[in-house]
C-alpha positions as YAML, in Angstrom:
chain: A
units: angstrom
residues:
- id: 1
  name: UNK
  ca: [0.72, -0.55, -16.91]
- id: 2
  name: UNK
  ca: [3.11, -3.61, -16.99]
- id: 3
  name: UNK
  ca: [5.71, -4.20, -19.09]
- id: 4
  name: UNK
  ca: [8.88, -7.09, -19.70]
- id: 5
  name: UNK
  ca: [12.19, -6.11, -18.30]
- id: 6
  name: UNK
  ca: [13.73, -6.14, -22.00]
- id: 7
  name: UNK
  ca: [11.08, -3.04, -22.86]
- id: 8
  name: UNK
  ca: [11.43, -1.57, -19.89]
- id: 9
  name: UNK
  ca: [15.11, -1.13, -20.45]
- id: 10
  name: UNK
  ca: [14.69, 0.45, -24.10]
- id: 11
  name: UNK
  ca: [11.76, 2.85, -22.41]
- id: 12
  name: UNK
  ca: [13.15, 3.69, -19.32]
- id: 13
  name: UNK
  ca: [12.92, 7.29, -19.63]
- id: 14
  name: UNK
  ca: [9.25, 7.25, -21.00]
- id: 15
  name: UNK
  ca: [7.96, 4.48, -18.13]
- id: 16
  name: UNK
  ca: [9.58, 7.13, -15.32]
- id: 17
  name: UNK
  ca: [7.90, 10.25, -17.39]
- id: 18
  name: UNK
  ca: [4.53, 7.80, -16.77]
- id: 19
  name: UNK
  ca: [5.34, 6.76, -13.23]
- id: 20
  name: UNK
  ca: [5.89, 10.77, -12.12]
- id: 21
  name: UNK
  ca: [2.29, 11.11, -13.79]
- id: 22
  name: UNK
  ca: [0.56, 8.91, -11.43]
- id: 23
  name: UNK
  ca: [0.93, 5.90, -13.70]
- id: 24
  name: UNK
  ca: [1.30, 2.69, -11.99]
- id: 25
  name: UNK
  ca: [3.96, 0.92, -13.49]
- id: 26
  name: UNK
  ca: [5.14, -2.91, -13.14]
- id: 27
  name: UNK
  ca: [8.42, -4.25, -14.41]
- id: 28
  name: UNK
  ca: [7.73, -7.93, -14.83]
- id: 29
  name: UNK
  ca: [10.37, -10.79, -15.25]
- id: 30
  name: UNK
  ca: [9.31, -14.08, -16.95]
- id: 31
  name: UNK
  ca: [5.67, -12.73, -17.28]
- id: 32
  name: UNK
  ca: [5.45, -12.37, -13.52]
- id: 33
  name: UNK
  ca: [5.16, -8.87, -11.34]
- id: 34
  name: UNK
  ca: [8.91, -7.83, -10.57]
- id: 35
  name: UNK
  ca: [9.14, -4.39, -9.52]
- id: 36
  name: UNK
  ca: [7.04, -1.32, -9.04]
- id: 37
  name: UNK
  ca: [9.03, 2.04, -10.97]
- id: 38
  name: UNK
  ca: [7.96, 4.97, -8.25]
- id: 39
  name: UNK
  ca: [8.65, 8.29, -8.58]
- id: 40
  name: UNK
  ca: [11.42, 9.68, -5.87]
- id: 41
  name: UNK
  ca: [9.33, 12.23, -3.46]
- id: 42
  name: UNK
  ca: [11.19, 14.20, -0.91]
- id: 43
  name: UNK
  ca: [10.17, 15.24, 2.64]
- id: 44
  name: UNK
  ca: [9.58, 11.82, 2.96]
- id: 45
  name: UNK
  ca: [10.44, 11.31, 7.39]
- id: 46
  name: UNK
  ca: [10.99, 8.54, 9.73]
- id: 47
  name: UNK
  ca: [7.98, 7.23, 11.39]
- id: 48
  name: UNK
  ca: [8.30, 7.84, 15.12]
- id: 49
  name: UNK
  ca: [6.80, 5.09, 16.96]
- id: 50
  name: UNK
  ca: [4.47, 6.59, 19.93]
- id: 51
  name: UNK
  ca: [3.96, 10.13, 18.80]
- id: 52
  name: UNK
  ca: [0.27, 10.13, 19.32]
- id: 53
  name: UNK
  ca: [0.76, 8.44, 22.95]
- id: 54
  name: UNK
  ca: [-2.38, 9.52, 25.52]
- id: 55
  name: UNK
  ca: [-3.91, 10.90, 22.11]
- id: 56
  name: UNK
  ca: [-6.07, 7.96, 21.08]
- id: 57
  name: UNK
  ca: [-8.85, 6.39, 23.15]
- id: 58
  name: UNK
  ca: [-10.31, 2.85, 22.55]
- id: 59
  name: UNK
  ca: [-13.34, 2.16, 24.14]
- id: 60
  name: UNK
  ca: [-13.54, -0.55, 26.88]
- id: 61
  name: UNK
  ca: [-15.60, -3.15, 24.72]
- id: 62
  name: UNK
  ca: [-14.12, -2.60, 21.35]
- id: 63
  name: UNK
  ca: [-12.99, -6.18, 21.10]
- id: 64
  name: UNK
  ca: [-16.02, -8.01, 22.54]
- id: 65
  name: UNK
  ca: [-18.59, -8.16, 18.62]
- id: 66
  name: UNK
  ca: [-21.92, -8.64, 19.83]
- id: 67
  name: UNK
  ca: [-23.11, -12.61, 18.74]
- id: 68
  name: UNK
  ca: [-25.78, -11.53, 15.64]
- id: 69
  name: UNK
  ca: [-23.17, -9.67, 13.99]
- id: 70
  name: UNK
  ca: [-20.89, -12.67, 14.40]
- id: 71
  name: UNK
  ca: [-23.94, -15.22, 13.05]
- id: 72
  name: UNK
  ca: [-24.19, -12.68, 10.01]
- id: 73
  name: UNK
  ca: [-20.73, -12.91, 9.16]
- id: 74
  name: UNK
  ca: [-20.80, -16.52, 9.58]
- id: 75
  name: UNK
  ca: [-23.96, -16.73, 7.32]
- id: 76
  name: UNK
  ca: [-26.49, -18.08, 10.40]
- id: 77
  name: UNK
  ca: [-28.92, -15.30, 9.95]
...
């Protein structure tokens, strides 16, 4: 759902009631996305960078795409 700043203002209370649904709802200013209205959830935590350290493998040639599937991306098939 998106609506103007000037209706969001008069509907506040109905756009939040839609937004704690699930609604998606955009606030837009001069016709153009402004804001998303999200609904406040708690037990939200800070992200602790390196928590899953030794847990997660990669294997040695993940990085190295084998030339076809490069030519099909690349339309050369």
């Amino acid at each position: 759902m998106k609506v103007n700043m000037h209706e969001a203002k008069s509907n506040l209370s109905a756009l939040a009631e839609k937004a704690w649904e699930g609604e998606t709802v955009v606030i837009a200013k001069a016709g153009k996305p402004y804001v998303d209205l999200l609904p406040h959830k708690e037990g939200r935590f800070q992200r602790k960078p390196g928590r899953f350290k030794g847990q997660i493998r990669i294997a040695d040639d993940f990085d190295r795409t084998p030339q076809d599937v490069i030519d099909a991306f690349e339309g050369k098939n």
